[in-house]
Coordinates of C-alpha atoms in Angstrom, one line a residue:
Chain A
M1329 CA 111.8 81.6 106.0
A1330 CA 115.2 82.4 104.7
Q1331 CA 114.3 84.5 101.2
R1332 CA 117.2 84.0 98.4
K1333 CA 118.6 87.0 96.9
A1334 CA 116.6 87.9 94.1
P1335 CA 118.2 89.4 90.4
D1336 CA 117.5 92.5 89.3
V1337 CA 115.8 91.2 86.5
V1338 CA 112.7 89.8 88.8
I1339 CA 112.8 93.1 90.8
R1340 CA 112.1 95.2 87.3
R1341 CA 109.5 92.8 86.8
L1342 CA 107.9 93.3 90.7
P1343 CA 106.2 96.8 89.3
L1344 CA 104.5 95.7 86.4
Y1345 CA 103.1 92.5 88.9
L1346 CA 101.6 95.6 90.6
R1347 CA 100.5 97.4 87.7
V1348 CA 98.0 94.8 86.4
L1349 CA 96.7 94.2 89.8
E1350 CA 96.4 97.9 90.5
V1351 CA 94.0 98.1 87.8
Q1352 CA 92.2 94.7 88.3
D1353 CA 88.9 95.2 89.8
T1354 CA 88.8 93.0 92.9
N1355 CA 85.1 92.4 93.5
E1356 CA 85.5 91.2 89.8
S1357 CA 88.5 89.4 90.1
P1358 CA 89.2 88.6 93.8
I1359 CA 91.7 85.8 92.8
I1360 CA 94.2 86.2 89.6
S1361 CA 96.0 82.9 88.0
S1362 CA 100.0 83.3 87.1
E1363 CA 98.5 82.4 83.8
Q1364 CA 96.8 86.1 83.5
L1365 CA 99.4 88.0 85.3
A1366 CA 101.7 86.3 82.9
K1367 CA 99.8 87.2 79.8
I1368 CA 99.1 90.7 80.5
I1369 CA 102.7 91.1 81.2
G1370 CA 104.0 89.5 78.1
T1371 CA 105.8 85.9 79.9
S1372 CA 105.2 82.8 81.1
S1373 CA 103.7 81.6 84.1
G1374 CA 106.2 79.8 85.0
Q1375 CA 108.2 82.5 85.6
V1376 CA 105.9 84.8 87.6
R1377 CA 105.7 81.7 90.3
K1378 CA 109.3 81.6 90.4
D1379 CA 109.5 85.8 91.1
L1380 CA 106.8 85.9 93.2
S1381 CA 108.6 82.6 95.0
Y1382 CA 111.5 84.7 95.8
F1383 CA 109.7 86.8 98.2
G1384 CA 108.3 83.6 100.3
V1385 CA 104.9 84.1 98.1
F1386 CA 102.9 81.9 97.0
G1387 CA 99.4 81.4 95.2
K1388 CA 96.9 78.4 95.8
Q1389 CA 97.8 75.5 93.3
G1390 CA 95.2 75.5 90.3
V1391 CA 93.4 79.0 91.6
G1392 CA 95.7 81.6 92.2
Y1393 CA 96.6 84.7 94.4
Q1394 CA 94.7 87.0 95.6
T1395 CA 94.3 90.1 94.0
T1396 CA 94.7 92.2 97.1
L1397 CA 96.2 90.3 99.5
L1398 CA 99.3 90.2 96.1
S1399 CA 99.1 93.9 95.7
T1400 CA 99.7 94.6 99.7
E1401 CA 102.4 92.0 99.6
L1402 CA 104.5 93.5 96.5
R1403 CA 103.9 97.3 97.8
R1404 CA 105.9 95.8 100.8
I1405 CA 108.2 93.9 99.0
L1406 CA 109.3 97.1 96.9
K1407 CA 109.1 99.4 100.3
L1408 CA 106.6 100.8 98.1
N1409 CA 103.8 100.9 101.4
Q1410 CA 106.0 104.2 102.6
E1411 CA 106.6 107.5 101.2
I1412 CA 109.9 107.8 99.5
R1413 CA 111.6 110.9 98.7
V1414 CA 112.8 111.8 95.2
G1415 CA 115.4 114.7 94.1
L1416 CA 116.2 115.2 90.5
I1417 CA 118.9 116.9 89.4
G1418 CA 118.7 118.8 86.4
A1419 CA 116.5 121.7 85.8
G1420 CA 116.5 121.7 81.6
N1421 CA 114.0 120.1 79.3
L1422 CA 115.0 116.8 80.0
G1423 CA 114.3 117.1 84.3
A1424 CA 111.7 119.2 83.4
A1425 CA 109.4 116.6 81.0
L1426 CA 110.7 113.6 83.9
V1427 CA 109.1 115.9 86.9
R1428 CA 105.7 116.8 85.0
Y1429 CA 105.4 113.4 83.6
H1430 CA 105.7 111.7 86.9
Q1431 CA 103.5 114.0 88.4
K1432 CA 101.1 113.5 86.1
N1433 CA 100.9 109.7 86.5
R1434 CA 101.7 109.2 90.1
A1435 CA 98.3 108.8 90.9
H1436 CA 98.8 107.1 94.8
Q1437 CA 102.5 106.6 93.9
P1438 CA 104.5 107.0 97.6
L1439 CA 107.2 108.0 95.9
E1440 CA 107.6 111.9 96.0
I1441 CA 110.1 114.0 94.0
V1442 CA 110.7 117.1 96.3
A1443 CA 113.3 118.6 95.2
L1444 CA 114.7 119.8 91.8
F1445 CA 118.4 121.1 91.5
D1446 CA 119.8 123.0 88.9
I1447 CA 123.4 125.1 88.4
D1448 CA 121.5 127.8 86.5
E1449 CA 121.3 130.7 88.8
K1450 CA 117.9 131.8 86.2
K1451 CA 116.1 128.2 87.3
V1452 CA 116.8 128.5 91.1
G1453 CA 113.6 129.0 93.4
R1454 CA 112.0 128.9 90.7
K1455 CA 108.7 125.8 90.8
I1456 CA 108.1 122.9 87.8
A1457 CA 104.7 121.1 88.3
D1458 CA 105.4 122.8 91.3
V1459 CA 108.2 121.2 92.7
E1460 CA 111.0 123.8 93.9
V1461 CA 114.4 124.2 92.0
F1462 CA 118.2 124.2 94.4
H1463 CA 121.0 125.5 93.4
T1464 CA 123.3 122.3 92.7
D1465 CA 125.9 123.7 95.8
K1466 CA 122.9 123.3 98.2
L1467 CA 122.7 119.6 97.6
A1468 CA 124.1 118.2 100.5
N1469 CA 122.5 120.0 102.8
A1470 CA 119.0 119.3 101.2
I1471 CA 119.6 115.5 100.3
H1472 CA 119.4 115.7 104.2
E1473 CA 117.1 117.9 105.6
M1474 CA 114.1 116.5 102.9
E1475 CA 116.0 112.6 103.7
I1476 CA 116.0 112.3 99.9
K1477 CA 116.6 108.3 99.7
M1478 CA 116.3 107.8 95.9
M1479 CA 117.8 110.8 93.3
I1480 CA 116.9 111.3 89.5
L1481 CA 119.9 111.9 87.4
A1482 CA 119.3 114.4 84.3
F1483 CA 121.8 116.7 84.1
P1484 CA 124.6 117.3 80.7
A1485 CA 127.6 114.5 82.1
E1486 CA 130.1 117.2 83.7
N1487 CA 130.8 115.6 87.1
V1488 CA 128.7 113.0 87.2
Q1489 CA 130.7 111.1 89.4
H1490 CA 131.8 113.9 91.8
I1491 CA 127.9 114.9 92.0
I1492 CA 127.0 111.1 92.9
D1493 CA 129.8 110.6 95.3
I1494 CA 127.7 113.8 97.6
C1495 CA 124.8 112.4 97.2
I1496 CA 126.1 108.7 98.3
E1497 CA 127.5 110.0 101.1
N1498 CA 124.5 112.2 102.0
G1499 CA 122.0 109.0 102.6
V1500 CA 120.9 108.5 98.6
K1501 CA 120.7 104.2 98.5
S1502 CA 119.4 104.0 94.7
F1503 CA 119.8 106.5 91.4
L1504 CA 118.0 106.3 88.5
N1505 CA 120.4 107.9 85.5
F1506 CA 119.8 110.0 82.2
V1507 CA 122.9 110.7 82.1
P1508 CA 124.9 108.8 78.9
A1509 CA 128.8 108.4 81.4
S1510 CA 130.5 105.5 82.8
V1511 CA 129.6 106.1 87.1
K1512 CA 130.4 103.7 90.3
V1513 CA 128.6 102.9 92.7
P1514 CA 129.8 101.0 95.9
E1515 CA 128.0 97.7 97.6
G1516 CA 124.8 98.7 98.9
V1517 CA 123.7 101.3 96.3
K1518 CA 122.0 101.0 93.4
L1519 CA 122.5 103.1 89.7
R1520 CA 120.3 102.2 86.9
T1521 CA 120.8 103.7 83.4
S1522 CA 118.4 104.9 81.3
D1523 CA 119.6 105.8 78.0
V1524 CA 117.2 106.9 74.8
T1525 CA 120.0 106.5 72.9
L1526 CA 121.5 102.9 73.8
E1527 CA 117.7 101.8 73.6
L1528 CA 117.9 102.9 70.2
Q1529 CA 120.4 101.1 69.3
G1530 CA 119.6 97.6 70.9
L1531 CA 116.1 98.2 69.0
A1532 CA 118.1 99.0 65.7
Y1533 CA 118.8 95.2 65.4
Y1534 CA 115.6 94.4 65.1
T1535 CA 114.3 96.5 62.4
Chain B
M1212 CA 128.1 78.6 61.4
A1213 CA 124.4 78.6 62.4
Q1214 CA 123.8 81.3 64.8
R1215 CA 121.5 80.6 68.2
K1216 CA 119.1 83.1 68.7
A1217 CA 120.6 86.1 71.2
P1218 CA 118.2 86.8 73.6
D1219 CA 117.2 90.2 74.3
V1220 CA 119.1 90.4 77.5
V1221 CA 122.0 90.2 75.3
I1222 CA 121.1 92.2 72.6
R1223 CA 120.7 95.2 75.2
R1224 CA 124.5 94.8 76.0
L1225 CA 125.7 95.3 72.8
P1226 CA 125.1 99.1 72.1
L1227 CA 127.0 99.0 75.4
Y1228 CA 130.4 97.2 74.5
L1229 CA 130.2 98.9 71.3
R1230 CA 129.8 102.3 73.4
V1231 CA 133.1 101.7 75.1
L1232 CA 134.8 100.2 71.9
E1233 CA 133.8 103.9 70.3
V1234 CA 135.6 106.1 73.2
Q1235 CA 138.9 104.0 72.5
D1236 CA 141.8 105.3 71.3
T1237 CA 142.6 102.6 68.9
N1238 CA 145.9 103.3 68.3
E1239 CA 146.6 102.8 72.4
S1240 CA 144.8 100.2 72.9
P1241 CA 144.0 98.2 68.5
I1242 CA 143.5 95.0 71.3
I1243 CA 140.8 95.2 74.1
S1244 CA 140.2 91.8 76.4
S1245 CA 136.8 90.6 77.7
E1246 CA 138.3 91.6 81.4
Q1247 CA 138.6 95.1 80.0
L1248 CA 135.1 95.1 78.5
A1249 CA 133.8 93.7 81.2
K1250 CA 135.1 95.8 84.0
I1251 CA 133.7 99.2 82.5
I1252 CA 130.2 97.9 81.5
G1253 CA 130.2 96.4 85.2
T1254 CA 129.5 92.5 84.5
S1255 CA 131.9 89.2 84.0
S1256 CA 134.8 88.4 81.4
G1257 CA 132.7 85.2 80.5
Q1258 CA 129.7 87.1 79.9
V1259 CA 131.3 89.2 77.4
R1260 CA 132.4 86.1 75.5
K1261 CA 129.5 84.6 76.2
D1262 CA 128.1 87.3 74.9
L1263 CA 130.1 87.8 71.3
S1264 CA 129.8 84.1 70.5
Y1265 CA 126.1 84.4 70.1
F1266 CA 126.9 86.0 66.7
G1267 CA 130.4 83.8 66.0
V1268 CA 132.7 86.4 67.1
F1269 CA 135.5 85.1 68.8
G1270 CA 138.4 87.2 71.0
K1271 CA 141.9 85.8 70.3
Q1272 CA 142.7 83.3 73.5
G1273 CA 145.1 85.2 76.3
V1274 CA 145.3 88.0 73.9
G1275 CA 141.2 90.1 73.4
Y1276 CA 139.6 91.7 70.6
Q1277 CA 140.8 94.1 67.4
T1278 CA 139.2 97.0 68.8
T1279 CA 138.3 98.4 65.2
L1280 CA 137.1 94.8 64.3
L1281 CA 134.9 94.1 67.1
S1282 CA 133.7 97.8 66.7
T1283 CA 132.4 96.8 62.9
E1284 CA 131.1 93.5 64.0
L1285 CA 128.7 95.0 66.8
R1286 CA 127.8 98.2 63.8
R1287 CA 127.1 95.4 61.4
I1288 CA 124.4 93.2 63.8
L1289 CA 123.1 96.1 65.2
K1290 CA 122.2 96.7 61.9
L1291 CA 123.6 100.8 62.9
N1292 CA 125.6 100.2 59.4
Q1293 CA 123.3 101.5 57.6
E1294 CA 120.6 105.0 57.8
I1295 CA 117.6 103.7 60.4
R1296 CA 114.7 106.3 59.7
V1297 CA 113.0 106.9 63.7
G1298 CA 109.8 109.0 64.2
L1299 CA 108.5 110.2 67.3
I1300 CA 105.0 110.0 68.4
G1301 CA 103.9 113.3 71.1
A1302 CA 105.8 116.5 70.7
G1303 CA 105.0 117.6 74.1
N1304 CA 107.3 118.2 77.1
L1305 CA 108.9 114.3 76.7
G1306 CA 108.4 114.3 73.4
A1307 CA 110.6 116.9 72.9
A1308 CA 113.3 116.4 75.5
L1309 CA 113.9 113.2 74.1
V1310 CA 114.3 114.5 70.5
R1311 CA 116.9 117.3 72.1
Y1312 CA 118.8 115.1 73.9
H1313 CA 118.6 112.6 70.8
Q1314 CA 119.9 115.0 68.2
K1315 CA 122.5 116.7 70.4
N1316 CA 124.1 113.2 72.1
R1317 CA 123.5 111.1 68.6
A1318 CA 127.0 112.2 67.0
H1319 CA 127.6 109.9 63.9
Q1320 CA 124.8 107.6 64.9
P1321 CA 122.7 106.4 62.3
L1322 CA 119.6 106.7 64.0
E1323 CA 118.0 109.9 62.5
I1324 CA 114.7 111.1 63.6
V1325 CA 113.2 112.2 61.0
A1326 CA 109.5 113.2 61.5
L1327 CA 107.2 114.2 64.7
F1328 CA 103.9 113.2 64.9
D1329 CA 101.0 115.0 67.4
I1330 CA 97.2 116.0 67.2
D1331 CA 97.2 119.3 68.3
E1332 CA 97.2 121.7 65.1
K1333 CA 99.0 124.0 66.8
K1334 CA 102.3 122.7 66.6
V1335 CA 102.0 120.9 63.4
G1336 CA 104.1 122.0 61.0
R1337 CA 106.3 123.6 63.6
K1338 CA 110.5 122.4 64.3
I1339 CA 111.6 121.2 67.2
A1340 CA 115.4 120.2 67.0
D1341 CA 115.4 120.9 63.1
V1342 CA 112.8 118.2 63.1
E1343 CA 108.7 119.0 61.8
V1344 CA 106.1 118.1 63.5
F1345 CA 103.2 116.3 61.3
H1346 CA 99.4 116.0 62.0
T1347 CA 99.0 112.4 63.4
D1348 CA 96.4 112.2 60.9
K1349 CA 99.1 111.8 58.4
L1350 CA 100.9 109.1 60.3
A1351 CA 100.6 106.4 57.6
N1352 CA 101.7 107.8 54.5
A1353 CA 104.5 109.6 56.1
I1354 CA 105.8 106.2 57.8
H1355 CA 105.5 104.5 54.0
E1356 CA 107.0 107.8 52.3
M1357 CA 110.4 108.7 54.5
E1358 CA 110.6 104.8 55.4
I1359 CA 110.3 105.0 59.4
K1360 CA 111.7 101.5 60.6
M1361 CA 111.2 102.8 64.5
M1362 CA 109.1 104.6 66.4
I1363 CA 109.0 106.3 69.6
L1364 CA 106.1 106.6 71.4
A1365 CA 105.6 109.7 73.6
F1366 CA 102.1 109.9 74.2
P1367 CA 99.5 110.5 76.7
A1368 CA 97.8 106.6 76.8
E1369 CA 94.8 107.2 74.7
N1370 CA 94.5 105.2 71.7
V1371 CA 98.0 103.7 72.1
Q1372 CA 97.0 100.3 70.3
H1373 CA 95.5 102.2 67.5
I1374 CA 98.4 104.0 66.7
I1375 CA 101.2 101.3 67.1
D1376 CA 98.8 99.1 64.6
I1377 CA 98.8 101.9 62.1
C1378 CA 102.6 102.1 62.4
I1379 CA 102.8 98.1 62.1
E1380 CA 100.8 98.1 59.0
N1381 CA 103.1 100.4 57.1
G1382 CA 106.4 98.8 58.2
V1383 CA 107.1 99.8 61.6
K1384 CA 109.9 97.3 63.1
S1385 CA 110.7 98.5 66.9
F1386 CA 109.3 100.5 69.1
L1387 CA 110.5 102.5 72.1
N1388 CA 107.5 103.1 73.9
F1389 CA 107.0 106.1 76.7
V1390 CA 103.4 105.5 77.2
P1391 CA 102.1 103.4 80.2
A1392 CA 99.9 100.8 78.7
S1393 CA 99.4 97.3 78.1
V1394 CA 99.8 97.2 74.4
K1395 CA 100.5 94.2 72.4
V1396 CA 102.8 93.3 69.0
P1397 CA 102.7 90.5 66.8
E1398 CA 105.9 88.3 66.3
G1399 CA 108.9 90.0 64.5
V1400 CA 107.7 93.3 65.6
K1401 CA 109.8 94.3 68.7
L1402 CA 108.3 97.1 71.9
R1403 CA 110.7 97.9 74.7
T1404 CA 108.5 99.8 77.2
S1405 CA 110.5 102.4 79.0
D1406 CA 108.6 103.6 82.0
V1407 CA 109.7 105.8 84.9
T1408 CA 107.2 105.2 87.0
L1409 CA 107.9 102.1 87.0
E1410 CA 112.0 102.9 87.3
L1411 CA 111.2 104.1 90.4
Q1412 CA 109.4 101.4 91.4
G1413 CA 111.6 98.4 91.0
L1414 CA 114.6 101.6 92.7
A1415 CA 112.6 101.9 95.8
Y1416 CA 113.4 98.2 96.5
Y1417 CA 117.1 99.3 96.9
T1418 CA 116.1 102.4 99.2

């Protein structure tokens, strides 16, 4: 079946569905309904069905989805059925917190942070949460050799575009960006910015 | 004019518009078009116009928006024209990184982190980036006395719902949540979850 291109907002919900499925006891709940999924996530059952239909995944009407099967499908769709090697640039406070947090919470995730990068010579060679810090000068080679496909950006906003360009030239396909700067990526590369200040400003609306 | 209720996705773009406006030189660019705004943010000019029309803000056809005026309007809409007192629960790695990051980048933002909370007695009384750490036992009183309206959650996922309930009972209206747990808030309270693991899983799709 030809698949329609799923919008980014749909892709963002898939890991949420997956998380819900993974905490289910599959003996107790071999089947989960779109209503149940929707309720836990805080969306509508119609939204759940529509989201999953983008990938040709349909539940049985009036019954629901097979928990294990849906979980496997979601992992396949998200490419989480294979190891993905992740790098992190910026071994400062934020970078260190991110890598520690990820290592602690990753459980059986195939996303592995394999290298940290920093321009500070004093940090190079050290390990944070068992991940070695390399000099940013070695970025191009390291990405290539370690086959890093995803990069987390957590360094002060200088030269961001230049760093991103090096990453892309060497095969990085997606970025999680914590750097408050305007940056551009070409078609076929995904960059998502996570900016605490922007988030807080948006939340001010609701105070 | 009666205002339609703006969806959350629109609210999330407003701080982006504001950031663009604030870096403009208003002498050089007293007027900014929806096309210019759209281009910097990576959306369409139609989207910009539609977003702003939710709040009765209309540019002059074929000309654009007055930079200073639009900036003032956005601050008013987002309630950033007043001080908003923010608390942060969890003075661990992530919490410390967040408060340092916010203090460094906040510039003239009216969002002020006024208190940190932690259950670790050893941290209580210390200061991180000039913000004092209080014991989580004192949460209810502190929220009340310091008039905290927004809370950042950055502690390990235990008792999250209980902590959130205490916050809400004492007047917190919005949450930025970094805790990987399913939580509920009543109507009229906003909780946004920022979860690095979920973000990375979503980005795997694009690798």
